[in-house]
Amino acid sequence: MVALYALWLNDRRRRTDEARHELESDKAADERFARSVALLGNEADQVRVGALHALAWLADSAPRYKQTVLDVFCAYLRRPFFHPSYRARADDPDQIVPDDSSEADRERQVRLTAQRLIADLLPWGRNPDPTAYHLDLSGASLEYFRLEGRQIDRLTARRTRFFGITRLSGLHAGKPALFTGAAFLGRLDLRDAQFKGGISFQDTTFEGEVAVNGVSVSTFIDLNTTAPERQAGTLTITEGTVVKGDASRWASGDLSTRSITPDEH
């Protein structure tokens, strides 16, 4: 009986210690998150880059933070920003020699880091993470944005300006991808992407070539916009998908879907 009591007591102490350790770990993670977010407002670009990496590390080590960290990165990219190279070569800003001493160039590197870390945090390939994450990049200025092969939930990019080549090939979106009012100022690569939740190109501008080879769209597609002058391939609109606008330039074959008026969707 004494031996059983000793075993019970040791097990209780172990569970108490584990609970205390978990509580302390959660508190430390909360403090790390708060400090890192505060550092994103630091004047030094090196500090801001460090804060982004600290948040990405936290998202990997404490998965409950991942969506929150993605929200923070998206919010940072939604801040107003314009680089002089966008005016000179919106389709390929890298062709303009940067001035590393300028504030705009330093901030540009911070933003490119945020973009890369967003892609790094999202599931892709055989990544076992079953969580569906969403991104809200409405109104952001993005440069050479890449989400190749990533798996996401909802992608909101209303009025977003995409400078340089935008690479979304192989993207899997389970919820709507909304590019309403967006502007793709360079080439857009959508090859083999799957938009199961639908996609909106309403009032979207395409300045460069759009590659849609192997693209599949389900649920709905809004094509109330001027089709791109240069298009590589055609996309597949699955049976039963609701179509707004003229899909003749975008899709091949017999469309068994129907067109609807703007107030129907």
Short mmCIF file of C-alpha atoms in Angstrom, two decimals:
data_model
loop_
_atom_site.label_atom_id
_atom_site.label_comp_id
_atom_site.label_asym_id
_atom_site.label_seq_id
_atom_site.Cartn_x
_atom_site.Cartn_y
_atom_site.Cartn_z
CA MET A 1 0.00 0.00 0.00
CA VAL A 2 2.84 2.39 0.86
CA ALA A 3 4.52 1.56 -2.44
CA LEU A 4 1.34 2.31 -4.40
CA TYR A 5 0.91 5.60 -2.60
CA ALA A 6 4.51 6.54 -3.41
CA LEU A 7 3.95 5.77 -7.10
CA TRP A 8 0.75 7.85 -7.14
CA LEU A 9 2.51 10.74 -5.41
CA ASN A 10 5.45 10.66 -7.85
CA ASP A 11 3.06 10.61 -10.83
CA ARG A 12 1.11 13.56 -9.44
CA ARG A 13 4.30 15.54 -8.91
CA ARG A 14 5.41 14.74 -12.46
CA ARG A 15 2.12 15.94 -13.95
CA THR A 16 2.23 19.08 -11.82
CA ASP A 17 5.78 19.82 -12.99
CA GLU A 18 4.79 19.25 -16.62
CA ALA A 19 1.79 21.58 -16.30
CA ARG A 20 3.95 24.24 -14.66
CA HIS A 21 6.58 23.89 -17.40
CA GLU A 22 3.91 24.17 -20.13
CA LEU A 23 2.47 27.27 -18.48
CA GLU A 24 5.92 28.86 -18.26
CA SER A 25 6.61 27.96 -21.90
CA ASP A 26 3.34 29.55 -23.03
CA LYS A 27 4.14 32.69 -21.04
CA ALA A 28 7.63 32.89 -22.55
CA ALA A 29 6.17 32.45 -26.08
CA ASP A 30 3.61 35.20 -25.44
CA GLU A 31 6.36 37.55 -24.27
CA ARG A 32 8.56 36.69 -27.27
CA PHE A 33 5.64 37.36 -29.63
CA ALA A 34 4.86 40.74 -28.04
CA ARG A 35 8.51 41.85 -28.13
CA SER A 36 8.96 40.79 -31.76
CA VAL A 37 5.81 42.60 -32.92
CA ALA A 38 6.94 45.75 -31.11
CA LEU A 39 10.33 45.55 -32.87
CA LEU A 40 8.65 45.67 -36.28
CA GLY A 41 8.21 49.38 -35.61
CA ASN A 42 11.92 49.90 -34.97
CA GLU A 43 13.67 52.44 -37.20
CA ALA A 44 16.57 50.08 -37.99
CA ASP A 45 15.85 47.74 -40.91
CA GLN A 46 18.16 45.06 -39.44
CA VAL A 47 16.05 45.00 -36.29
CA ARG A 48 12.84 44.66 -38.31
CA VAL A 49 14.31 41.75 -40.28
CA GLY A 50 15.37 40.10 -37.03
CA ALA A 51 11.87 40.55 -35.63
CA LEU A 52 10.37 38.86 -38.70
CA HIS A 53 12.69 35.87 -38.29
CA ALA A 54 11.91 35.67 -34.57
CA LEU A 55 8.19 35.53 -35.35
CA ALA A 56 8.73 32.86 -38.03
CA TRP A 57 10.73 30.78 -35.53
CA LEU A 58 7.91 31.14 -33.01
CA ALA A 59 5.34 30.03 -35.59
CA ASP A 60 7.38 26.88 -36.29
CA SER A 61 8.02 26.05 -32.65
CA ALA A 62 4.52 26.92 -31.39
CA PRO A 63 2.00 26.07 -34.16
CA ARG A 64 -0.84 27.85 -32.34
CA TYR A 65 0.89 31.09 -33.37
CA LYS A 66 1.25 30.33 -37.08
CA GLN A 67 -1.96 31.97 -38.35
CA THR A 68 -1.39 34.95 -36.06
CA VAL A 69 2.16 35.36 -37.33
CA LEU A 70 0.95 35.13 -40.94
CA ASP A 71 -1.62 37.83 -40.11
CA VAL A 72 1.18 40.05 -38.73
CA PHE A 73 3.33 39.53 -41.84
CA CYS A 74 0.37 40.36 -44.10
CA ALA A 75 -0.43 43.46 -42.04
CA TYR A 76 3.18 44.60 -42.40
CA LEU A 77 3.00 44.18 -46.19
CA ARG A 78 -0.27 46.11 -46.33
CA ARG A 79 1.50 49.21 -45.03
CA PRO A 80 1.86 51.88 -47.75
CA PHE A 81 5.06 51.44 -49.75
CA PHE A 82 6.39 52.52 -53.13
CA HIS A 83 9.88 52.01 -54.52
CA PRO A 84 11.26 54.25 -57.29
CA SER A 85 12.02 51.19 -59.44
CA TYR A 86 8.29 50.46 -59.64
CA ARG A 87 7.81 53.62 -61.65
CA ALA A 88 10.70 52.87 -64.01
CA ARG A 89 10.19 49.09 -64.51
CA ALA A 90 7.01 47.83 -62.88
CA ASP A 91 7.33 44.57 -64.83
CA ASP A 92 10.87 43.86 -63.59
CA PRO A 93 12.07 46.23 -60.84
CA ASP A 94 15.36 44.34 -60.42
CA GLN A 95 16.54 45.83 -63.71
CA ILE A 96 17.01 49.14 -61.90
CA VAL A 97 20.27 49.36 -59.95
CA PRO A 98 19.31 49.83 -56.29
CA ASP A 99 20.75 52.41 -53.94
CA ASP A 100 21.41 50.37 -50.81
CA SER A 101 21.80 53.53 -48.77
CA SER A 102 18.25 54.75 -49.41
CA GLU A 103 15.49 54.22 -46.91
CA ALA A 104 13.22 52.80 -49.63
CA ASP A 105 15.81 50.14 -50.53
CA ARG A 106 16.28 49.12 -46.93
CA GLU A 107 12.54 48.83 -46.37
CA ARG A 108 12.28 46.91 -49.63
CA GLN A 109 14.59 44.21 -48.24
CA VAL A 110 12.49 43.95 -45.09
CA ARG A 111 9.35 43.46 -47.16
CA LEU A 112 11.00 40.84 -49.38
CA THR A 113 11.95 38.97 -46.21
CA ALA A 114 8.32 39.06 -45.03
CA GLN A 115 7.15 37.71 -48.40
CA ARG A 116 9.68 34.86 -48.30
CA LEU A 117 8.80 33.91 -44.74
CA ILE A 118 5.09 33.76 -45.60
CA ALA A 119 5.88 31.19 -48.30
CA ASP A 120 8.17 29.27 -45.91
CA LEU A 121 5.45 28.99 -43.26
CA LEU A 122 2.73 27.67 -45.57
CA PRO A 123 2.32 23.90 -46.10
CA TRP A 124 3.60 22.54 -49.39
CA GLY A 125 4.47 19.21 -50.98
CA ARG A 126 4.31 16.42 -48.41
CA ASN A 127 4.19 18.77 -45.45
CA PRO A 128 1.98 16.98 -42.88
CA ASP A 129 0.44 20.21 -41.51
CA PRO A 130 -3.32 19.76 -42.11
CA THR A 131 -4.24 23.32 -41.09
CA ALA A 132 -5.71 25.57 -43.78
CA TYR A 133 -4.18 29.04 -43.43
CA HIS A 134 -5.50 32.23 -44.99
CA LEU A 135 -3.75 35.35 -46.25
CA ASP A 136 -5.12 38.89 -46.49
CA LEU A 137 -2.86 41.03 -48.66
CA SER A 138 -5.48 43.54 -49.75
CA GLY A 139 -3.97 46.80 -50.99
CA ALA A 140 -0.38 45.61 -50.55
CA SER A 141 2.50 46.30 -52.92
CA LEU A 142 4.22 42.98 -53.56
CA GLU A 143 7.36 42.33 -55.54
CA TYR A 144 8.24 39.01 -57.20
CA PHE A 145 5.63 37.35 -54.98
CA ARG A 146 5.89 33.55 -54.84
CA LEU A 147 3.54 30.89 -53.49
CA GLU A 148 4.49 28.01 -55.76
CA GLY A 149 3.05 24.70 -54.64
CA ARG A 150 1.68 26.10 -51.39
CA GLN A 151 -1.57 24.97 -49.79
CA ILE A 152 -3.80 27.71 -48.42
CA ASP A 153 -7.38 28.32 -47.40
CA ARG A 154 -8.50 31.80 -48.47
CA LEU A 155 -6.35 34.27 -50.41
CA THR A 156 -7.57 37.86 -50.38
CA ALA A 157 -5.66 40.27 -52.59
CA ARG A 158 -8.15 42.99 -53.45
CA ARG A 159 -6.52 46.08 -55.02
CA THR A 160 -3.08 44.50 -54.53
CA ARG A 161 -0.31 45.60 -56.87
CA PHE A 162 2.02 42.82 -58.03
CA PHE A 163 5.34 44.08 -59.37
CA GLY A 164 7.70 41.84 -61.35
CA ILE A 165 6.92 38.19 -62.01
CA THR A 166 4.25 36.70 -59.74
CA ARG A 167 4.65 32.95 -59.33
CA LEU A 168 1.57 31.05 -58.12
CA SER A 169 2.09 27.83 -60.09
CA GLY A 170 0.88 24.72 -58.31
CA LEU A 171 -0.96 26.73 -55.67
CA HIS A 172 -3.87 24.89 -54.01
CA ALA A 173 -6.55 27.22 -52.60
CA GLY A 174 -9.44 25.58 -50.76
CA LYS A 175 -11.45 28.79 -50.32
CA PRO A 176 -11.93 31.79 -52.67
CA ALA A 177 -8.92 33.53 -54.15
CA LEU A 178 -9.97 37.15 -54.59
CA PHE A 179 -7.95 39.39 -56.91
CA THR A 180 -10.71 41.97 -57.35
CA GLY A 181 -9.24 45.27 -58.54
CA ALA A 182 -5.69 43.91 -58.37
CA ALA A 183 -2.97 44.81 -60.90
CA PHE A 184 -0.41 42.31 -62.18
CA LEU A 185 2.25 44.60 -63.61
CA GLY A 186 4.57 41.80 -64.72
CA ARG A 187 4.14 38.20 -65.80
CA LEU A 188 1.66 36.03 -63.87
CA ASP A 189 2.40 32.31 -63.65
CA LEU A 190 -0.64 30.26 -62.55
CA ARG A 191 0.30 26.96 -64.18
CA ASP A 192 -1.24 23.86 -62.57
CA ALA A 193 -2.85 25.88 -59.78
CA GLN A 194 -6.12 24.62 -58.30
CA PHE A 195 -8.76 27.05 -57.07
CA LYS A 196 -11.35 24.77 -55.46
CA GLY A 197 -13.07 27.64 -53.66
CA GLY A 198 -13.31 29.81 -56.76
CA ILE A 199 -11.44 32.84 -58.06
CA SER A 200 -12.31 36.46 -58.81
CA PHE A 201 -10.57 38.54 -61.46
CA GLN A 202 -13.21 41.27 -61.38
CA ASP A 203 -11.67 44.55 -62.59
CA THR A 204 -8.21 42.96 -62.48
CA THR A 205 -5.47 44.44 -64.69
CA PHE A 206 -2.95 42.25 -66.53
CA GLU A 207 0.02 44.09 -68.00
CA GLY A 208 2.15 41.04 -68.80
CA GLU A 209 1.67 37.48 -70.01
CA VAL A 210 -0.63 35.23 -67.97
CA ALA A 211 0.19 31.50 -67.97
CA VAL A 212 -2.88 29.37 -67.14
CA ASN A 213 -1.80 25.96 -68.45
CA GLY A 214 -3.27 23.24 -66.26
CA VAL A 215 -5.24 25.62 -64.03
CA SER A 216 -8.46 24.20 -62.57
CA VAL A 217 -11.26 26.36 -61.12
CA SER A 218 -14.30 25.15 -59.18
CA THR A 219 -17.24 26.77 -57.34
CA PHE A 220 -17.16 30.15 -59.14
CA ILE A 221 -15.06 32.30 -61.43
CA ASP A 222 -15.52 36.03 -62.02
CA LEU A 223 -14.04 37.20 -65.32
CA ASN A 224 -15.63 40.64 -65.48
CA THR A 225 -12.43 42.24 -66.64
CA THR A 226 -10.38 42.81 -69.78
CA ALA A 227 -8.69 39.56 -70.71
CA PRO A 228 -4.88 39.65 -70.89
CA GLU A 229 -3.42 40.47 -74.29
CA ARG A 230 -0.87 37.68 -73.87
CA GLN A 231 -2.07 34.37 -72.50
CA ALA A 232 -0.32 30.99 -72.41
CA GLY A 233 -2.69 28.02 -72.40
CA THR A 234 -6.29 27.77 -71.25
CA LEU A 235 -7.75 26.93 -67.86
CA THR A 236 -10.30 24.27 -66.94
CA ILE A 237 -13.62 25.34 -65.41
CA THR A 238 -15.14 22.31 -63.72
CA GLU A 239 -18.75 21.28 -64.26
CA GLY A 240 -21.21 23.16 -62.09
CA THR A 241 -18.93 26.16 -61.59
CA VAL A 242 -20.73 29.50 -61.64
CA VAL A 243 -19.24 31.79 -64.30
CA LYS A 244 -19.45 35.58 -64.37
CA GLY A 245 -18.24 37.33 -67.49
CA ASP A 246 -16.89 36.04 -70.79
CA ALA A 247 -14.84 32.86 -70.34
CA SER A 248 -14.21 32.28 -74.05
CA ARG A 249 -10.70 33.76 -73.93
CA TRP A 250 -9.79 31.86 -70.79
CA ALA A 251 -11.19 28.35 -71.11
CA SER A 252 -11.40 25.83 -73.91
CA GLY A 253 -14.07 23.26 -74.72
CA ASP A 254 -17.79 23.23 -74.05
CA LEU A 255 -18.64 25.16 -70.90
CA SER A 256 -21.50 23.41 -69.14
CA THR A 257 -21.68 26.22 -66.61
CA ARG A 258 -23.88 29.30 -66.79
CA SER A 259 -23.23 33.02 -66.82
CA ILE A 260 -24.90 35.10 -64.13
CA THR A 261 -25.64 38.75 -63.61
CA PRO A 262 -23.58 40.73 -61.06
CA ASP A 263 -26.33 40.76 -58.45
CA GLU A 264 -26.66 36.97 -58.44
CA HIS A 265 -23.30 36.34 -56.80
#
